[in-house]
Coordinates of C-alpha atoms in Angstrom, one line a residue:
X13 CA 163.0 -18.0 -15.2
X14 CA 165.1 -20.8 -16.8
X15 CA 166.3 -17.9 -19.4
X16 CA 167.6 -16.1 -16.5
X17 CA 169.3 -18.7 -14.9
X18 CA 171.2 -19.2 -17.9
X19 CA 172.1 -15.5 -18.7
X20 CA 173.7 -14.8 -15.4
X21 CA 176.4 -17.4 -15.4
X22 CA 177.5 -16.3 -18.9
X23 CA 177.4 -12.6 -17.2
X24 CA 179.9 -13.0 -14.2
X25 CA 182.3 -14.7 -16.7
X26 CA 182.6 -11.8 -19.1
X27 CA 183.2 -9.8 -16.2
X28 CA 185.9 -12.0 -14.1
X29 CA 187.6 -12.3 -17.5
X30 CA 191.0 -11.1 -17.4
X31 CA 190.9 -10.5 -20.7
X32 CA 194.1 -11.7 -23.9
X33 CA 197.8 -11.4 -22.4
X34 CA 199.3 -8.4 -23.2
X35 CA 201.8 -8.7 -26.0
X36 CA 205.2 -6.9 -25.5
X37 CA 205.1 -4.0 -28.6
X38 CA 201.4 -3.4 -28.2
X39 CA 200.5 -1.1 -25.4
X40 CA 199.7 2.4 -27.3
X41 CA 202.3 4.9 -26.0
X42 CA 200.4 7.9 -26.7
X43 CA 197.5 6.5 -24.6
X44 CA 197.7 7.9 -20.7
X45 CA 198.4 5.1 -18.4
X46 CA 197.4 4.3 -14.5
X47 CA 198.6 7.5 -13.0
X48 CA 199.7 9.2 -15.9
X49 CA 198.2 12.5 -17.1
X50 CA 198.3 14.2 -20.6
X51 CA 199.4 17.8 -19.8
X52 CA 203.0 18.6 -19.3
X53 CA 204.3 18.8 -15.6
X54 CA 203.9 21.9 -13.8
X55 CA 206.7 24.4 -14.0
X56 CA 208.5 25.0 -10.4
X57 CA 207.7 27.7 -9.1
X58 CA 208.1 29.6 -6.0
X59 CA 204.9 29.8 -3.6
X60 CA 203.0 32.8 -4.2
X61 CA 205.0 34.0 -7.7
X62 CA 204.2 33.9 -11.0
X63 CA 206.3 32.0 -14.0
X64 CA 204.5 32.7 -16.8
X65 CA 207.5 31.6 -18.7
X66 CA 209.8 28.8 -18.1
X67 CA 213.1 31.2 -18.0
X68 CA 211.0 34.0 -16.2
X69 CA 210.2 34.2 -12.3
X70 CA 208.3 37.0 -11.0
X71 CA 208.1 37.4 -7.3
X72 CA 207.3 41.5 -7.9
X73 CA 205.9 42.9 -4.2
X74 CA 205.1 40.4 -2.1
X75 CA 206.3 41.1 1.4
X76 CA 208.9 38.6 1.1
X77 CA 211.7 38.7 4.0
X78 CA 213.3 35.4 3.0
X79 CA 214.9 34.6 -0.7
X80 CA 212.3 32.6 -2.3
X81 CA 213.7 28.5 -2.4
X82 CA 212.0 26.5 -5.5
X83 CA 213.6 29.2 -8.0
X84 CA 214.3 26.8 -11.4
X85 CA 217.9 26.7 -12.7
X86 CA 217.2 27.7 -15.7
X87 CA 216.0 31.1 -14.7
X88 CA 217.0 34.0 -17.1
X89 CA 214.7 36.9 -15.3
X90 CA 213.9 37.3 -11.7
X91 CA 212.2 39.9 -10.7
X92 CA 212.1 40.6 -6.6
X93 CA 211.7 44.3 -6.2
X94 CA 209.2 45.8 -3.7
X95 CA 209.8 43.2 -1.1
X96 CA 211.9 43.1 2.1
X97 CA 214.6 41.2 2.1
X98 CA 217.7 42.0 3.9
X99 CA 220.3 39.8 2.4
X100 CA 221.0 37.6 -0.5
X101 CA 221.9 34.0 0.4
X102 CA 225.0 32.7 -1.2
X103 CA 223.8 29.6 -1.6
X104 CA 220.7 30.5 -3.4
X105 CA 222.0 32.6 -5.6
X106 CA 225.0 30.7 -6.9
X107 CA 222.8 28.1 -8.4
X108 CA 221.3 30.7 -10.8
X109 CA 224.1 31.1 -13.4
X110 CA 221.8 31.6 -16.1
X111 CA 220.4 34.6 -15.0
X112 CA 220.2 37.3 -17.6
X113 CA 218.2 40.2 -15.4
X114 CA 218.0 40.4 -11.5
X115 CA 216.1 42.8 -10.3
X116 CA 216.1 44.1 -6.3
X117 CA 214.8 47.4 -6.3
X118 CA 213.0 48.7 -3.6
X119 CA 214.3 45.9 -0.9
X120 CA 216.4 46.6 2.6
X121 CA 219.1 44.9 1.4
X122 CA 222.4 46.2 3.3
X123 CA 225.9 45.8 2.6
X124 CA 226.1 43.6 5.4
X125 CA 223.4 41.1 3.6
X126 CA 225.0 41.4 0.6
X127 CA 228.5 39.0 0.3
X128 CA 231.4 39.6 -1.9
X129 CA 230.8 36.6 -4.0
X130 CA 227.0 37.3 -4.6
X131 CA 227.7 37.6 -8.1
X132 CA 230.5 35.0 -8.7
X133 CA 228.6 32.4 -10.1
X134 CA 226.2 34.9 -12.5
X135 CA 228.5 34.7 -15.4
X136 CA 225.6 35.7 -18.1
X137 CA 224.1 38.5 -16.3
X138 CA 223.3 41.4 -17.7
X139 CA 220.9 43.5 -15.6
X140 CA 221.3 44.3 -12.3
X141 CA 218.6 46.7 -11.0
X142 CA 219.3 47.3 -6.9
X143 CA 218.1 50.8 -6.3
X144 CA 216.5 51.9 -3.4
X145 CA 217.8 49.9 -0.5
X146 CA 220.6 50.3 2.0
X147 CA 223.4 49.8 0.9
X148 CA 226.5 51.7 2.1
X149 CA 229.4 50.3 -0.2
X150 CA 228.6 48.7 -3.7
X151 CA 230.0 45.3 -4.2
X152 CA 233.1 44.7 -5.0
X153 CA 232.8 42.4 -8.0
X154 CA 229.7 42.7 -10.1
X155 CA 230.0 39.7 -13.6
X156 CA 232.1 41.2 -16.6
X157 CA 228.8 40.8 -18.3
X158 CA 227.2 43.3 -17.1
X159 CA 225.4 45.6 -19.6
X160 CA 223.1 47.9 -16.8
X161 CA 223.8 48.8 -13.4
X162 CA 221.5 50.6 -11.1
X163 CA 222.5 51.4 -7.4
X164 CA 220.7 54.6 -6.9
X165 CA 219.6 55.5 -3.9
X166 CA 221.6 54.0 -1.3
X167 CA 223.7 55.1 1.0
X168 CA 226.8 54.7 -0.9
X169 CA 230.1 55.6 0.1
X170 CA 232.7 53.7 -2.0
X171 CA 232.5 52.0 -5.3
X172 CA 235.7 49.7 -6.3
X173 CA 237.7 48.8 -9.4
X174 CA 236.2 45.7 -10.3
X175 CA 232.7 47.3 -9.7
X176 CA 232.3 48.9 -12.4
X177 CA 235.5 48.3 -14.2
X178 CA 236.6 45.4 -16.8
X179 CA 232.8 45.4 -18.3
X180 CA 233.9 45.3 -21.7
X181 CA 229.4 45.7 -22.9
X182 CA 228.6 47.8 -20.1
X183 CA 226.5 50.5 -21.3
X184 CA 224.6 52.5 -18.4
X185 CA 225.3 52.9 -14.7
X186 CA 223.2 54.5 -12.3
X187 CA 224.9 56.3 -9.0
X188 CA 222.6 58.8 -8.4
X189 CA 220.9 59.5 -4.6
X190 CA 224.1 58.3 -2.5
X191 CA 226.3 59.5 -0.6
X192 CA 229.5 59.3 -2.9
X193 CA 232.7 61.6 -2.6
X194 CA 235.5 62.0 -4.4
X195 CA 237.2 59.6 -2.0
X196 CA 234.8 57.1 -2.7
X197 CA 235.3 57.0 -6.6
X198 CA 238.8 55.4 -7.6
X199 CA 240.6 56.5 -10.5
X200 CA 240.5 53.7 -12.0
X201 CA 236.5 53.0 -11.6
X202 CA 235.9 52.4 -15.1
X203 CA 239.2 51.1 -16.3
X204 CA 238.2 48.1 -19.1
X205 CA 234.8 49.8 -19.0
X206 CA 235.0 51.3 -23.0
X207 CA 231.2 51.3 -23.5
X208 CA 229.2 52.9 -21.0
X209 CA 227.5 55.3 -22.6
X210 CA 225.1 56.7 -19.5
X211 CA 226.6 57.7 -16.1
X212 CA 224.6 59.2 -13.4
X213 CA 226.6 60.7 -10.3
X214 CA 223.8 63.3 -9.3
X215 CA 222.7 64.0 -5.9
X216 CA 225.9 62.9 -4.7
X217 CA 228.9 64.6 -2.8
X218 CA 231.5 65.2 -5.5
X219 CA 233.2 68.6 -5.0
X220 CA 235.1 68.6 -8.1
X221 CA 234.3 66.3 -11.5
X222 CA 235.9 62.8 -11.4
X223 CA 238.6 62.2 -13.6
X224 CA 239.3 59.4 -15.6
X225 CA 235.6 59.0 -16.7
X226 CA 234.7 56.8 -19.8
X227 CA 236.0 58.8 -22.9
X228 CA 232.4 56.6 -24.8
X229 CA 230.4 59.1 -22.3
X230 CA 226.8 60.2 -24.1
X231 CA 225.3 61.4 -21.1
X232 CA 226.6 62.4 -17.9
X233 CA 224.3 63.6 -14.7
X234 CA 226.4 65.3 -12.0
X235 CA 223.9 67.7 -10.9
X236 CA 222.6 68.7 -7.0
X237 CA 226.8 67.9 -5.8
X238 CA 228.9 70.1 -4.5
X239 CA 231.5 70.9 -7.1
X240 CA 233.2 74.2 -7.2
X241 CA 235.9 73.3 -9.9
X242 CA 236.1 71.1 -13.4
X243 CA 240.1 70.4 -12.9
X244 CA 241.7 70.9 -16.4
X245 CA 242.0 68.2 -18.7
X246 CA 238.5 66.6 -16.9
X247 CA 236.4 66.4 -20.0
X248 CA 239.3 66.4 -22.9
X249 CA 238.8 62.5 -23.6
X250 CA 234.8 62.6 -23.9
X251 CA 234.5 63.2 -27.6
X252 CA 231.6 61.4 -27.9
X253 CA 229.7 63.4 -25.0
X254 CA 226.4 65.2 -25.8
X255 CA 224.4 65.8 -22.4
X256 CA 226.0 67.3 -19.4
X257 CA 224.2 68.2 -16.6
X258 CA 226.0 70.2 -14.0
X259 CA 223.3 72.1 -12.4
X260 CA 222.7 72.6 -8.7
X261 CA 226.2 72.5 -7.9
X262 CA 229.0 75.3 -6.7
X263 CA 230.6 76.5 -9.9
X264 CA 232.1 79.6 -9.9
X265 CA 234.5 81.2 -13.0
X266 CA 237.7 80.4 -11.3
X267 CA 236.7 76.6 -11.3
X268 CA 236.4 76.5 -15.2
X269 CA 238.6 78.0 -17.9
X270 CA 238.8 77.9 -21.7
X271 CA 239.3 74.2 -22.1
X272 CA 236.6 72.7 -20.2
X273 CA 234.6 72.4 -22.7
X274 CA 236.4 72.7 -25.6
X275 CA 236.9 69.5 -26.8
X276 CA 233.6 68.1 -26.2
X277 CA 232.6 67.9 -30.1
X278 CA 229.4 66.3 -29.7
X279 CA 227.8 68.1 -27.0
X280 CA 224.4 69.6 -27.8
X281 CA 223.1 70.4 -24.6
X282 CA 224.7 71.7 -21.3
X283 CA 222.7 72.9 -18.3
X284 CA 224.7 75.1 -15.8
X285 CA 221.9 76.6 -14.1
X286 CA 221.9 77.2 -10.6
X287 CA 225.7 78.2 -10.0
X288 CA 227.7 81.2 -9.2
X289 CA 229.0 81.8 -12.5
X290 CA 229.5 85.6 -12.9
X291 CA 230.5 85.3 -16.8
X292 CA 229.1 82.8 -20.1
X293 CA 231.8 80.2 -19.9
X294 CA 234.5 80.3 -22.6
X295 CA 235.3 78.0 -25.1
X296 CA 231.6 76.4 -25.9
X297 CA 231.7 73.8 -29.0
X298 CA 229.8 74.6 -32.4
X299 CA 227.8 71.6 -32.0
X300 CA 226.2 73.0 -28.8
X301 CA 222.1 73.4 -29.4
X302 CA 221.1 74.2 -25.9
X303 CA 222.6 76.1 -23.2
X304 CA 221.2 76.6 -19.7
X305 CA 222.5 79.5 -17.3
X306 CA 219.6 80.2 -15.8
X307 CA 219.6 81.4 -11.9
X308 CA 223.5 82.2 -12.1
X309 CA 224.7 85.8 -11.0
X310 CA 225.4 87.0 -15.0
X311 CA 225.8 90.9 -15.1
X312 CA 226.6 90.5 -19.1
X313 CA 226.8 88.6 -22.4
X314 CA 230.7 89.2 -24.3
X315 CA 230.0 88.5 -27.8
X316 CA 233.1 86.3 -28.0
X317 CA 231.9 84.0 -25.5
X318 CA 229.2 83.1 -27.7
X319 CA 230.8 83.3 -31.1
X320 CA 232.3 79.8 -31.0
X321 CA 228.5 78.1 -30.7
X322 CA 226.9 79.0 -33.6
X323 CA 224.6 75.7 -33.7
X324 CA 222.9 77.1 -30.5
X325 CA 219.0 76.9 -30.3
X326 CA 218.1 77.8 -27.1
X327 CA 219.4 80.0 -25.0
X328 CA 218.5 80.3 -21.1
X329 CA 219.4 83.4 -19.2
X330 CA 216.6 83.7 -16.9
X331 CA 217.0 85.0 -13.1
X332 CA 220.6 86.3 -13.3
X333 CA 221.9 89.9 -12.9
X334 CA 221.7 91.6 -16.1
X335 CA 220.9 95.0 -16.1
X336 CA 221.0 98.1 -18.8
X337 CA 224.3 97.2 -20.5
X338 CA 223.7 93.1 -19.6
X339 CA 223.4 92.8 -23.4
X340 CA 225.1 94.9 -25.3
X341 CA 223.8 95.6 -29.0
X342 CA 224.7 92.5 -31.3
X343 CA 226.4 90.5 -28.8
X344 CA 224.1 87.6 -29.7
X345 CA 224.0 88.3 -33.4
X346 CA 226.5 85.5 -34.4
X347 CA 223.8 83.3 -33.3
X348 CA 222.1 82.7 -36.3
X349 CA 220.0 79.4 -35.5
X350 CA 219.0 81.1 -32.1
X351 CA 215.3 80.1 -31.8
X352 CA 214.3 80.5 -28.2
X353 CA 215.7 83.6 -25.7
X354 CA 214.8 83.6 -22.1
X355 CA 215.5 86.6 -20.4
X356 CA 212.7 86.6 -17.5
X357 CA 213.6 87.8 -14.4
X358 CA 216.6 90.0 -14.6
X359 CA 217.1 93.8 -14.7
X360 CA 216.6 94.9 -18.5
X361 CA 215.2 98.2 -19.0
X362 CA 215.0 97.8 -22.6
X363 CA 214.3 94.7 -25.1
X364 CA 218.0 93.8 -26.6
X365 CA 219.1 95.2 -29.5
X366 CA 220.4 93.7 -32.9
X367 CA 219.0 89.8 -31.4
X368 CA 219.2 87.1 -34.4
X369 CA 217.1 87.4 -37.1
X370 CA 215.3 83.9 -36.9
X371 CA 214.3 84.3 -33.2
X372 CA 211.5 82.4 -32.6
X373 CA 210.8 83.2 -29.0
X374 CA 211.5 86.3 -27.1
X375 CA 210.7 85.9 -23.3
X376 CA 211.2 88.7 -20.8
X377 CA 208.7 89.1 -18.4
X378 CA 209.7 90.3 -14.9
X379 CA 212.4 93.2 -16.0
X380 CA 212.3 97.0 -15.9
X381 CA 211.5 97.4 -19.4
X382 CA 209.5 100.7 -19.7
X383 CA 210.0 101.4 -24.0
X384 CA 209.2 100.0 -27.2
X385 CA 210.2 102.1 -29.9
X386 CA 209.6 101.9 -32.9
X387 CA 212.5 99.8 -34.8
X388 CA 213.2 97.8 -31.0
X389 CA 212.2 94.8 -32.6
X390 CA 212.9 95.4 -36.5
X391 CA 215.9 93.2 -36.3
X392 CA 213.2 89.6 -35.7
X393 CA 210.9 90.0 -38.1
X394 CA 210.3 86.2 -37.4
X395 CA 209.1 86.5 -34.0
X396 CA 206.0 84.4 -33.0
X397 CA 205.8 84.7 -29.6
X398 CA 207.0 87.6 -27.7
X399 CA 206.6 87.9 -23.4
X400 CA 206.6 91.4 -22.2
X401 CA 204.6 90.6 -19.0
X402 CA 205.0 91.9 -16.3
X403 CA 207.0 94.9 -17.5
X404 CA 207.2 98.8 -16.6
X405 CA 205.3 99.5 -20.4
X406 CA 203.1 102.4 -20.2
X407 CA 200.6 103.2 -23.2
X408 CA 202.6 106.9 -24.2
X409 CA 205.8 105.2 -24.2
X410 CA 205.2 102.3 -26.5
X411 CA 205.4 102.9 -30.0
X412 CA 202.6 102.7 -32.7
X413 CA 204.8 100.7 -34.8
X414 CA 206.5 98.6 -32.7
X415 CA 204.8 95.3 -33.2
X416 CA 204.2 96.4 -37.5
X417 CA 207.3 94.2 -38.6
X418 CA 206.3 91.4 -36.7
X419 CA 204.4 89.6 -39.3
X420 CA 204.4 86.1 -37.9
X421 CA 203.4 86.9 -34.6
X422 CA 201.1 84.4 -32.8
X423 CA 201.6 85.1 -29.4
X424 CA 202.3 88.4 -27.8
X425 CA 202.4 88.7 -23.7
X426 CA 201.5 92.1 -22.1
X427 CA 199.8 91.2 -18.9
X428 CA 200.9 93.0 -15.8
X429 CA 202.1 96.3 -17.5
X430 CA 201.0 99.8 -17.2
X431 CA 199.2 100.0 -20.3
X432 CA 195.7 102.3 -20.4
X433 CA 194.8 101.2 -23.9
X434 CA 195.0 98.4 -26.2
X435 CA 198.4 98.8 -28.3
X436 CA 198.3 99.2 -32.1
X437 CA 199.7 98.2 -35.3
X438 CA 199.0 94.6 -34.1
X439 CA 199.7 91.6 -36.7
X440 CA 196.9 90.2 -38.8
X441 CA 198.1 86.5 -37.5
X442 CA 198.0 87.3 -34.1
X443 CA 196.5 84.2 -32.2
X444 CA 196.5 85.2 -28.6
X445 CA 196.7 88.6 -26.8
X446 CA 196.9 88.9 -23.2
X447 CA 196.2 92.4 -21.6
X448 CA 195.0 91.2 -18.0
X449 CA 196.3 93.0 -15.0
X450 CA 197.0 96.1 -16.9
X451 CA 195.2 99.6 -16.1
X452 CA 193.1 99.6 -19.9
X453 CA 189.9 102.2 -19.2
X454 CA 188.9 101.2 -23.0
X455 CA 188.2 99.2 -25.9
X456 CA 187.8 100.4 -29.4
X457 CA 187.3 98.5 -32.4
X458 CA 190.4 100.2 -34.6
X459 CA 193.0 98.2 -32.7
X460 CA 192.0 95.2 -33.2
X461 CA 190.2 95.4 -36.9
X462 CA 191.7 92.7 -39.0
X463 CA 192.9 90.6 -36.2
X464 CA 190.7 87.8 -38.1
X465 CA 192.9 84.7 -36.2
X466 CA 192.7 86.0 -32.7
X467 CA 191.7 82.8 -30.9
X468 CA 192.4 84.9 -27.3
X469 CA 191.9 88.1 -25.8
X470 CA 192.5 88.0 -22.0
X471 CA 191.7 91.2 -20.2
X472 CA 190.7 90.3 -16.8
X473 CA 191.9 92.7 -13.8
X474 CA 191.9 95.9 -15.6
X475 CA 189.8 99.4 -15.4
X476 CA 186.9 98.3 -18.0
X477 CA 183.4 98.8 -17.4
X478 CA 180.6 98.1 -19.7
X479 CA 180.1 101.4 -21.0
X480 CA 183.9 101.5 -22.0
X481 CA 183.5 99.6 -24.7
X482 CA 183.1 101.0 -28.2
X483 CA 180.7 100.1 -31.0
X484 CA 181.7 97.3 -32.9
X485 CA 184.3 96.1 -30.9
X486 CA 183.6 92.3 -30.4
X487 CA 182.0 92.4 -34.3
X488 CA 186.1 93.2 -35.2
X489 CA 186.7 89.4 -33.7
X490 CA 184.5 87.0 -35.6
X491 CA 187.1 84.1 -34.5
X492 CA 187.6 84.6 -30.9
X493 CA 186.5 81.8 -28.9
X494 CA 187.4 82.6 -25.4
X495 CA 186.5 85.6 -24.7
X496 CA 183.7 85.2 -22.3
X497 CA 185.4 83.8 -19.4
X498 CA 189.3 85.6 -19.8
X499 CA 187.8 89.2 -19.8
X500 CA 187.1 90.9 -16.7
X501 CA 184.0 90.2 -15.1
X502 CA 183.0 93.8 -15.3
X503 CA 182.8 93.4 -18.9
X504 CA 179.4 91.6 -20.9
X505 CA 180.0 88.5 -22.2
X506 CA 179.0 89.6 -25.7
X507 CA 176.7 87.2 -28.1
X508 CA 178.3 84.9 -30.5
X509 CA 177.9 86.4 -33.9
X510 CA 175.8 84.4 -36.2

């Protein structure tokens, strides 16, 4: 007892003890303090978004209808597509002037919500991404900049000079889905503008092609408008050019002539398709690889139309209005390079004569042809895939050896014909062979012995029944695969040899 009336005295001492003075110097500085903590502040960041860096604020589809307040200064990327906001508040905005990427896409922003200084204070932006909302003129000063622009799909009527133009590193603007005229587009849109390299326009309202476009053009999308006519001179700055897309629009002969695209060294691939051209435009470049004229009104080919593009590699012809003398003998025989033809769809009663010796690919289904003679395809001996479906070809009218030159044929398309047996003379390499809607009564074994690749034999929808087919037959095609479910149901499917 007398122990512990001792010890307890001594006890509430050490515990009232205040304890040495601190000495100014000695508090540790690395040690947390009263209220302190050791992890770094949180970031600010707007309720609801993510920031999962300190220059990066991602407010990506979350019903918003207000601009988000909170947003950091030092912001580079904002991302506030699939939202709904209706305007951009001057006041927010202006205090971003480090932004780098703002994206809006997919907002109801209006022209209304939009003011013409919205931009003023973005002096380091690069990326402006405001597709899909409702905007009816674009703004009238976007930051020199600007690198990307993307207004597609509005309602855009009107674009001005300082829009697009004086963006010395502008590379790409995007136009396409509006509601743009020629009235709408000033002469001077991309005056100052030396770099864009990407300009869409399609889907638009032009009835003639701009002038005055960026002679740095790469690749320029005026498809689904309504232009009749490429005035002269239009495309005579655009050395650099290599994709034009003018399909879907109004384009008859009388709107181009011998210079439209003449003086487009660069361009490998033009797409003219669904027009009302009547003839191959004149004056093509030699650097052309790819030329679409497909779903024209094309009765036939002049040789010297052609002659100038001798780098072409595809060539796409397909539901125009050639007939028997649509392609005379040889008028595609400068053509050397040729590796695709596409011919489907128009009124041939014969394959074309004298084609390009390299030909790759030969498609003409859906014409008259009725004939394959004999030396019909002797001028492509390189032919691997050949399309013949849906033809006039009767069995009596095609040549034995008509396919014998064709030694690296893989493919070769005979479906929908008038054919009673299987053709002959076939190459060793052949790799598919379709024969389905046809009127075949038979199958022997000579015409296809030594066929050793055939990978596919489709015969479905003809005349064969199981006692049609000869001895020996299947035992001719030890590498067919497929077989059992492309042959018509009538026929067996046969057991895999061993």
């Amino acid at each position: 007892m007398v122990y512990d009336t001792l010890l307890w005295p001594s006890l509430l001492l050490l515990l009232l003890w205040p304890g040495p003075l601190a000495t100014p110097g000695m508090e540790d500085a690395t040690f947390p303090h009263l209220g302190e903590s050791s992890q770094p502040p949180p970031r600010a960041c707007p309720p609801r978004c993510s920031c999962p860096r300190a220059d990066t604020v991602d407010c990506n589809g979350l019903d918003l209808r207000v601009f988000p307040d909170n947003i950091t200064r030092a912001a580079q990327h904002l991302s506030l597509q699939n939202n709904q906001l209706q305007e951009l508040p001057y006041n927010e905005l202006s205090r971003l002037s480090s932004l780098r990427t703002l994206n809006l896409h997919n907002n109801r922003i209006s022209s209304e919500g939009l003011p013409d200084e919205a931009f003023e204070s973005l002096t380091q932006l690069q990326h402006i991404y405001v597709a899909h909302n409702k905007l009816s003129v674009a703004p009238q000063f976007l930051p020199r900049s600007l690198r990307v622009a993307d207004l597609a799909a509005n309602q855009v009527m009107e674009i001005f000079p300082l829009t697009f133009g004086q963006k010395p590193a502008l590379r790409s603007v995007y136009l396409h889905n509006n509601q743009l005229d020629n009235a709408g587009l000033p002469a001077d849109a991309f005056r100052g503008s030396e770099a864009v390299a990407t300009l869409s326009l399609s889907s638009n309202r032009l009835r003639y092609l701009p002038p005055s476009l960026p002679a740095s053009l790469e690749r320029l999308h005026l498809q689904n408008n309504l232009i009749s006519k490429v005035p002269r001179g239009a495309l005579s700055h655009q050395t650099q050019l290599r994709e034009l897309y003018l399909q879907h629009n109004q384009l008859t002969d009388n709107g181009l002539d011998a210079t439209t695209f003449s003086k487009l060294r660069s361009l490998e691939y033009l797409d003219l398709s669904h027009n009302q051209l009547a003839t191959v435009p004149a004056g093509l470049p030699r650097t052309l690889a790819v030329l679409h004229l497909g779903r024209n009104r094309i009765r036939r080919v002049e040789a010297g139309r052609l002659r100038g593009a001798r780098a072409l590699r595809y060539l796409l012809l397909q539901h125009n209005a050639l007939g028997s003398a649509g392609l005379p003998a040889g008028a595609l025989r400068p053509l050397r390079g040729l590796h695709t033809l596409h011919l489907y769809g128009n009124g041939l009663d014969r394959v074309p004569l004298a084609l390009p010796r390299r030909l790759h690919a030969l498609v003409l289904p859906h014409n008259r042809v009725a004939a394959l003679g004999a030396r019909d395809l002797a001028s492509t001996p390189g032919l691997a895939e050949l399309n013949l479906a849906y033809n006039r070809l009767a069995s009596a009218r095609v040549h034995r050896r008509a396919f014998r030159r064709l030694r690296g044929l893989r493919s070769l398309d005979l479906a929908g014909n008038q054919l009673t047996r299987l053709p002959t003379g076939l190459p060793a390499g052949l790799r598919a062979l379709r024969l389905q809607r046809n009127q075949l009564r038979g199958l022997e074994p000579e015409p296809l012995a030594g066929l050793d690749q055939l990978r596919e034999l489709s015969l479905a929808h003809n005349r064969l029944r199981v006692g049609d087919i000869g001895p020996g037959t299947w035992h001719e095609l030890q590498a067919l695969q497929v077989r059992g479910r492309l042959v018509s149901r009538a026929v067996p499917t046969p057991p895999l040899p061993a």
